[in-house]
Short mmCIF file of the C-alpha atoms (twelve columns), coordinates in Angstrom:
data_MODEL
# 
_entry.id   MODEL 
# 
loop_
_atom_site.group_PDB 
_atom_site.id 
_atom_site.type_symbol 
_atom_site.label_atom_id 
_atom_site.label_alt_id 
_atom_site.label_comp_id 
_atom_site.label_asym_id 
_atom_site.label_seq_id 
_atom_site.Cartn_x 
_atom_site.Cartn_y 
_atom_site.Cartn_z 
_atom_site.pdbx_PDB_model_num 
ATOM 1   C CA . UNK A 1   0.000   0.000  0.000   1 
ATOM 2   C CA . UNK A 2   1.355   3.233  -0.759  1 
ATOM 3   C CA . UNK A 3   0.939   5.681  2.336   1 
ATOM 4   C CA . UNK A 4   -1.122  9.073  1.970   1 
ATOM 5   C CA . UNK A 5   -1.210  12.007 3.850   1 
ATOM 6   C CA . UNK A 6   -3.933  14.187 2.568   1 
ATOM 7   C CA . UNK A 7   -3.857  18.375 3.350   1 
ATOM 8   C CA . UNK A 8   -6.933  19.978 2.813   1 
ATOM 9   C CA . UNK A 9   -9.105  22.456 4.607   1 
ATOM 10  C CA . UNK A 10  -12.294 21.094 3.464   1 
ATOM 11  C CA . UNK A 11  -14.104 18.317 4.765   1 
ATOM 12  C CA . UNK A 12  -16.283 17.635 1.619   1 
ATOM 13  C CA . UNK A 13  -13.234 17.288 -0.264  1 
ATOM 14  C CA . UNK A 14  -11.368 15.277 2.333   1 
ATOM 15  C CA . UNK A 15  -14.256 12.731 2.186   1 
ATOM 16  C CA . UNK A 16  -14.834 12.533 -1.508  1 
ATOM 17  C CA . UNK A 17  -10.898 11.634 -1.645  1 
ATOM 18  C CA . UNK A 18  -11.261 9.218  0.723   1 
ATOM 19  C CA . UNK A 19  -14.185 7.474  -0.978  1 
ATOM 20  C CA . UNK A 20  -12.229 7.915  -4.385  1 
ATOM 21  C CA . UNK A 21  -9.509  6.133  -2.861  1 
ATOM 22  C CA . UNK A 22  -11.493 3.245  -0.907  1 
ATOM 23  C CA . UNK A 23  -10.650 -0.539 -1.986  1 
ATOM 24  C CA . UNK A 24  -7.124  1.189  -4.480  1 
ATOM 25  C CA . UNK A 25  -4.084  0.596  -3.364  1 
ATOM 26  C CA . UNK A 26  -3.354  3.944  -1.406  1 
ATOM 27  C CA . UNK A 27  -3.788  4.194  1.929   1 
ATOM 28  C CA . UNK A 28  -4.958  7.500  3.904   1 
ATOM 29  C CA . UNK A 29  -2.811  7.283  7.029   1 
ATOM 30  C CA . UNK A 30  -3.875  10.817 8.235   1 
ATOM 31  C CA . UNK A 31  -5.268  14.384 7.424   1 
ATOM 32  C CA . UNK A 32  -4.598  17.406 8.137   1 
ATOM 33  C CA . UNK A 33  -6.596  21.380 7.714   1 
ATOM 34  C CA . UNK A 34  -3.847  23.915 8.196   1 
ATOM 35  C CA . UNK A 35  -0.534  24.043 7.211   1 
ATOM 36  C CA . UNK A 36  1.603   23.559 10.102  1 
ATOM 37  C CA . UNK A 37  -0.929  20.599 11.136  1 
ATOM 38  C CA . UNK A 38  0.535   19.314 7.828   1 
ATOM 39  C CA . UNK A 39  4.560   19.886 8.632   1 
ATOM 40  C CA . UNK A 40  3.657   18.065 12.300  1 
ATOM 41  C CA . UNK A 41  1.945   15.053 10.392  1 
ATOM 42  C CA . UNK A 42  4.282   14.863 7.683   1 
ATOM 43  C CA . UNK A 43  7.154   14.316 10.403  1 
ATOM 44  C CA . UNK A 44  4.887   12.462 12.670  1 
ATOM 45  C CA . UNK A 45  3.486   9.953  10.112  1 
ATOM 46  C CA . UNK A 46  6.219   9.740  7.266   1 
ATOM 47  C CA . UNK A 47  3.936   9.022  4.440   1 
ATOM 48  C CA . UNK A 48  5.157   8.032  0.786   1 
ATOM 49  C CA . UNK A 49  2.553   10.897 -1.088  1 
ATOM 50  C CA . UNK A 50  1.643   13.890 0.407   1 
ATOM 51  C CA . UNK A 51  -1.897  15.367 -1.414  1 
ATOM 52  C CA . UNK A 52  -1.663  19.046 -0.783  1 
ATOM 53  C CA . UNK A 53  -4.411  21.406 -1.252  1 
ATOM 54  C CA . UNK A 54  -2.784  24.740 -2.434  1 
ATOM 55  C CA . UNK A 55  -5.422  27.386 -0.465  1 
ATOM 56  C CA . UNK A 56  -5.077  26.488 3.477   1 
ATOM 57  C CA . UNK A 57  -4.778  28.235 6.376   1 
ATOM 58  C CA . UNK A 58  -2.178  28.787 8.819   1 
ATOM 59  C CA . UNK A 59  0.405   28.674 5.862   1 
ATOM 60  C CA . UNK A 60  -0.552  27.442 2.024   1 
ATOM 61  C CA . UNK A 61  0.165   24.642 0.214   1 
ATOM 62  C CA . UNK A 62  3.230   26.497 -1.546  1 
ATOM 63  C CA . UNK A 63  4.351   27.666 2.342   1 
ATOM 64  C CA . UNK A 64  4.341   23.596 3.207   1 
ATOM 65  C CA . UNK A 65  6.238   22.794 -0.038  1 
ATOM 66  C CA . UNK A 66  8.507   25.658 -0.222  1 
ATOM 67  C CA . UNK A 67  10.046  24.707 3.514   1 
ATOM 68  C CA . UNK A 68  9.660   20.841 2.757   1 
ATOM 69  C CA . UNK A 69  11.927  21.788 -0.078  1 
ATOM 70  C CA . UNK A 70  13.912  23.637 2.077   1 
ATOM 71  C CA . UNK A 71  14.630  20.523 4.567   1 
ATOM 72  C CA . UNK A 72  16.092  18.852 1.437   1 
ATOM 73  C CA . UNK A 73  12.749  16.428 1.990   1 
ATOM 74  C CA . UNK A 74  12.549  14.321 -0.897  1 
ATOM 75  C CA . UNK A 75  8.784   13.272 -0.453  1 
ATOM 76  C CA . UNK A 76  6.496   12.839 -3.210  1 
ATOM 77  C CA . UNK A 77  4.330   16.114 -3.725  1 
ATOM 78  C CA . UNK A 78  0.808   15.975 -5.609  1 
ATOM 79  C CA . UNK A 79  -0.126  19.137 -5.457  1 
ATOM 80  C CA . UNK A 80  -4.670  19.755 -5.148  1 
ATOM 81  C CA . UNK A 81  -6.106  23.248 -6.368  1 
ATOM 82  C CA . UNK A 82  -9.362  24.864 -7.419  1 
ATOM 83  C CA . UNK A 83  -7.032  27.223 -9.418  1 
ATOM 84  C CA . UNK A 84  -3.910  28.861 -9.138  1 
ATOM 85  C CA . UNK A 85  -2.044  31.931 -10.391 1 
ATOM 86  C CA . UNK A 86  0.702   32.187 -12.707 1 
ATOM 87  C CA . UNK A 87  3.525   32.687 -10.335 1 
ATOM 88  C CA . UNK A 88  2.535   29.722 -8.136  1 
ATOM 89  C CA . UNK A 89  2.101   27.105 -10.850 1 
ATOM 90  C CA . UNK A 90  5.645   28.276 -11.987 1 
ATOM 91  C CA . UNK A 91  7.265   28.653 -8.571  1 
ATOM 92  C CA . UNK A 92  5.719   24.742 -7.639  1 
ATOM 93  C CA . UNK A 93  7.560   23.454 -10.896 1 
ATOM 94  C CA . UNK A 94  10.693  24.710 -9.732  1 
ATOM 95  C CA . UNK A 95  9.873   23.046 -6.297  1 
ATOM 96  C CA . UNK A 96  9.566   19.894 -8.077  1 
ATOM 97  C CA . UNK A 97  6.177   18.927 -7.281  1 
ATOM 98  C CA . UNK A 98  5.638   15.402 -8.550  1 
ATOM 99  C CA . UNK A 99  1.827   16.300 -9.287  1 
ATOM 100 C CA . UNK A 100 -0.627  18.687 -10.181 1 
ATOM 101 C CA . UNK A 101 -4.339  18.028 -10.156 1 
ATOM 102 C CA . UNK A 102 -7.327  20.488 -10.537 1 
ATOM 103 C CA . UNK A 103 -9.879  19.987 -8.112  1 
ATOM 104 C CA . UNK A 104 -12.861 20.615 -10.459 1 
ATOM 105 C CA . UNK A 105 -11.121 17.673 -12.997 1 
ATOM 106 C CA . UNK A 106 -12.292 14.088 -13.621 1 
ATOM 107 C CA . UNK A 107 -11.470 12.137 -10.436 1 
ATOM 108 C CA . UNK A 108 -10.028 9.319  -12.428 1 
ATOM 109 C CA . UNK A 109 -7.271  11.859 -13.184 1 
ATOM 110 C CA . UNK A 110 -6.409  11.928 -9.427  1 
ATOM 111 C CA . UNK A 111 -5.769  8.177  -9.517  1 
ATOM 112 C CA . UNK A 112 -3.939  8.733  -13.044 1 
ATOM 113 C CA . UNK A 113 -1.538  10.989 -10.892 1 
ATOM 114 C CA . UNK A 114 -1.107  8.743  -7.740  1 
ATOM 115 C CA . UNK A 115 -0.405  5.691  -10.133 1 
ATOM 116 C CA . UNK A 116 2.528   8.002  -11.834 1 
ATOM 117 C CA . UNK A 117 3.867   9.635  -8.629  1 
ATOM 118 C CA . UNK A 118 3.630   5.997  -6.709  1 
ATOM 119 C CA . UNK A 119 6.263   4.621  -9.887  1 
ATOM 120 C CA . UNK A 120 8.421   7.734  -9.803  1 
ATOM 121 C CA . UNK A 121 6.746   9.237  -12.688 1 
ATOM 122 C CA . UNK A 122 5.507   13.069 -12.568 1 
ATOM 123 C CA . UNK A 123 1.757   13.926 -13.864 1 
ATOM 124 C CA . UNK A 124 0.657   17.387 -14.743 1 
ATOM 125 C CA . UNK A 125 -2.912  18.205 -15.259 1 
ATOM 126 C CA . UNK A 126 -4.154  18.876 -18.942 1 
ATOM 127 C CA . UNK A 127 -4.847  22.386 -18.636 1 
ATOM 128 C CA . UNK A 128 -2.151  23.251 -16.024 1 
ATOM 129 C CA . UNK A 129 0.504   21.861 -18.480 1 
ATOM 130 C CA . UNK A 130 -0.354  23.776 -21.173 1 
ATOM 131 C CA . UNK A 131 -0.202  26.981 -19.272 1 
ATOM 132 C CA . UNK A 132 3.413   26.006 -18.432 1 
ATOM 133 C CA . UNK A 133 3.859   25.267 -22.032 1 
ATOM 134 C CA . UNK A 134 2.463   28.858 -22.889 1 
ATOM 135 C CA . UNK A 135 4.864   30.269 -20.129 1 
ATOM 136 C CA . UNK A 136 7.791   28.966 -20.639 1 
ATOM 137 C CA . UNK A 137 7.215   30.202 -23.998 1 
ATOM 138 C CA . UNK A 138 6.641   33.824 -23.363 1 
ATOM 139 C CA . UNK A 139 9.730   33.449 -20.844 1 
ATOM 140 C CA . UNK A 140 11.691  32.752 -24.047 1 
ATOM 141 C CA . UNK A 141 10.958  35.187 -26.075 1 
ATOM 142 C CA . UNK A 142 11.759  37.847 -23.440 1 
ATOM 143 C CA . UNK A 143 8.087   38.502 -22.090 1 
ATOM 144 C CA . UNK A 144 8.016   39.504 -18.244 1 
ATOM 145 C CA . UNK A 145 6.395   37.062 -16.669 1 
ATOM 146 C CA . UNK A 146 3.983   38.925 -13.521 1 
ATOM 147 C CA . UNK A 147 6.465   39.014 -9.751  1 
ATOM 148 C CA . UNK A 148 4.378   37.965 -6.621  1 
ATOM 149 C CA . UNK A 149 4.284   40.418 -3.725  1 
ATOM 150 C CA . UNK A 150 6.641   38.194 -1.968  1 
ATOM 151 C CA . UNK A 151 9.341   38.120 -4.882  1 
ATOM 152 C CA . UNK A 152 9.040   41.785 -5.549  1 
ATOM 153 C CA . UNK A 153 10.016  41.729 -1.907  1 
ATOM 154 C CA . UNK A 154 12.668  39.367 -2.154  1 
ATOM 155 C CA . UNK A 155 14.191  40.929 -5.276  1 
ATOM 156 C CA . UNK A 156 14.095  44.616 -3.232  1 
ATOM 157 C CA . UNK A 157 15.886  42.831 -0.411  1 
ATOM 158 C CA . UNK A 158 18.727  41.593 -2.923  1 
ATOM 159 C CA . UNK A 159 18.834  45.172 -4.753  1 
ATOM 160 C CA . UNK A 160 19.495  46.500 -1.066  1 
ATOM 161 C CA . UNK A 161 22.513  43.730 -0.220  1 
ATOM 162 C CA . UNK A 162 20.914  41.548 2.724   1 
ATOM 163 C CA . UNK A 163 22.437  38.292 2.746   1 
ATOM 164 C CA . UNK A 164 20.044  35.142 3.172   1 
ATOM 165 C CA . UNK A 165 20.685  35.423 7.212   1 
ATOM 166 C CA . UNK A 166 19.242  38.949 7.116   1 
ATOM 167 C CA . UNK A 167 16.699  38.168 4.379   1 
ATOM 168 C CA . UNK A 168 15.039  35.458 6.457   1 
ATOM 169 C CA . UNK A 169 14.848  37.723 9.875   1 
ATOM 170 C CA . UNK A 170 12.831  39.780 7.522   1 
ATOM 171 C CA . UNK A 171 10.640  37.258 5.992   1 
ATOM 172 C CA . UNK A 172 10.205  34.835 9.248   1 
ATOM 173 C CA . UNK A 173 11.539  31.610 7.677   1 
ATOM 174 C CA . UNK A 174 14.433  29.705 7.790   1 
ATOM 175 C CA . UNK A 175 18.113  30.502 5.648   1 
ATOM 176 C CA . UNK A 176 17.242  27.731 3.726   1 
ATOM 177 C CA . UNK A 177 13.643  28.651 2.972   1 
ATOM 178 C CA . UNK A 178 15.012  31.890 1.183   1 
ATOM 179 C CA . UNK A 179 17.435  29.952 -0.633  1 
ATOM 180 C CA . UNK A 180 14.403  28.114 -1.799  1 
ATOM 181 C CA . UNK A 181 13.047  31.612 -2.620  1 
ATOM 182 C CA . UNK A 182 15.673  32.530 -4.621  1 
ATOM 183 C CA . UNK A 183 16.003  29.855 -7.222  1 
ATOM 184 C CA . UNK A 184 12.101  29.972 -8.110  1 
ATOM 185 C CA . UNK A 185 12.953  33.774 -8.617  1 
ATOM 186 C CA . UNK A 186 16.124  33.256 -10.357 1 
ATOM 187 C CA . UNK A 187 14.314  30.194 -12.472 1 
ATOM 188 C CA . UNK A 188 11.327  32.577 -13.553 1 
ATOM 189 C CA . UNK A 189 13.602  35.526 -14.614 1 
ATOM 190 C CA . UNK A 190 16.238  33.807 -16.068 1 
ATOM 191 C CA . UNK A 191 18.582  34.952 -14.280 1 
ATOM 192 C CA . UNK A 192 22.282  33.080 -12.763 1 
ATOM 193 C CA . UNK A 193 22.830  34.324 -9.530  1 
ATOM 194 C CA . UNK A 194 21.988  36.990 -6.993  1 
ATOM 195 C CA . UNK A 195 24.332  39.093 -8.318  1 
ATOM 196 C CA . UNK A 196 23.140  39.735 -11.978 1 
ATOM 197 C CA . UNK A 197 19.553  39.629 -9.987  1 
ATOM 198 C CA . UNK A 198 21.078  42.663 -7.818  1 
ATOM 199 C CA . UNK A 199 22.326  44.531 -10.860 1 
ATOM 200 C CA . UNK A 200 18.411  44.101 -13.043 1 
ATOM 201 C CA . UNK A 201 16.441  44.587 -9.868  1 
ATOM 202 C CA . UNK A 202 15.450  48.185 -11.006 1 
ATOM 203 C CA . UNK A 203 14.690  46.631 -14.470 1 
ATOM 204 C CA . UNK A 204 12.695  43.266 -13.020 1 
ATOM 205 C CA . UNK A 205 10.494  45.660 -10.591 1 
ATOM 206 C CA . UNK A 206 9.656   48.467 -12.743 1 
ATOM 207 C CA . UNK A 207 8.314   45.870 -15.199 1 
ATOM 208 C CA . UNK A 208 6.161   44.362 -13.006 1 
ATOM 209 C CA . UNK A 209 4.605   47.211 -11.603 1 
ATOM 210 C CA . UNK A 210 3.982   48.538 -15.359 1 
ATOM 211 C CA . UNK A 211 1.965   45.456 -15.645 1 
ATOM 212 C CA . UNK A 212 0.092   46.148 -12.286 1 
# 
């Protein structure tokens, strides 16, 4: 049996997963409605998948994954959402989220995805992988892609010279958290380092707030 923890807010949804995956060979070991509920059960239960709803409280999906990532865990991601923005779907790609699945999608997609992620396989939703398609495209050909309010933040930070130590007193999380941070950022820009992210700071944020 392959070991499920599932992260969502919403009991309706809990229970139609756990009907969906009745008599299959996953296993819901536990649940959990908040985020740090789901960084306790993760290290209390040690499950193989972790289903995480993107939209919780007490820290969002992308919080959970972002300091999972952080820890260096390597557990299998499949990421649930009703929809999600631009700048998340992008920033969970970098994270290397093994799976993607819209909530309002055929539920025999959700066992499509746990049957991939359970053989070491990644599945994308339809729709969400053609909007990374269309992305990565416009990313190519020079388009600027929209910042989030917390990468506009992180980029002023790195325009101003704080180091990750002083970066992460700001922010609340952990060195490696902004580390994290800074690769989905440096990913989505195309840029190398902090350094040529330092020097196109002025550039990166005035282009974003034209867009705004």
């Amino acid at each position: 049996m392959t070991r499920i923890l599932l992260a969502d807010d919403h009991p309706m949804i809990r229970t139609a997963i756990e009907v969906l995956l009745r008599d299959t060979e996953f296993e819901i070991v536990g649940t959990a409605g908040t985020g740090q509920a789901t960084l306790d059960e993760v290290e209390r239960l040690k499950p193989d998948v972790l289903l995480l709803d993107v939209q919780m409280p007490g820290g969002s999906g992308l919080d959970v994954l972002r300091k999972l990532r952080a820890g260096k865990s390597r557990l299998r991601i499949v990421l649930l959402t009703a929809a999600i923005d631009d700048s998340d779907l992008l920033e969970a790609r970098s994270l290397k989220v093994q799976g993607m699945v819209l909530k309002n999608s055929d539920p025999a997609f959700l066992l499509d995805c746990l049957d991939c992620v359970k053989m070491g396989r990644s599945w994308i939703d339809p729709d969400l992988e053609e909007r990374i398609r269309r992305l990565a495209a416009a990313s190519r050909y020079g388009l600027q892609l929209p910042l989030a309010p917390r990468e506009r933040q992180l980029i002023g930070f790195v325009r101003k010279g704080l180091r990750n130590r002083e970066i992460a007193e700001q922010l609340g999380v952990t060195e490696g958290t902004v580390k994290v941070y800074l690769h989905a950022v440096f990913e989505k820009l195309g840029v190398n380092n902090r350094t040529e992210l330092a020097i196109r700071a002025d550039e990166f944020l005035a282009a974003g707030a034209s867009r705004g």
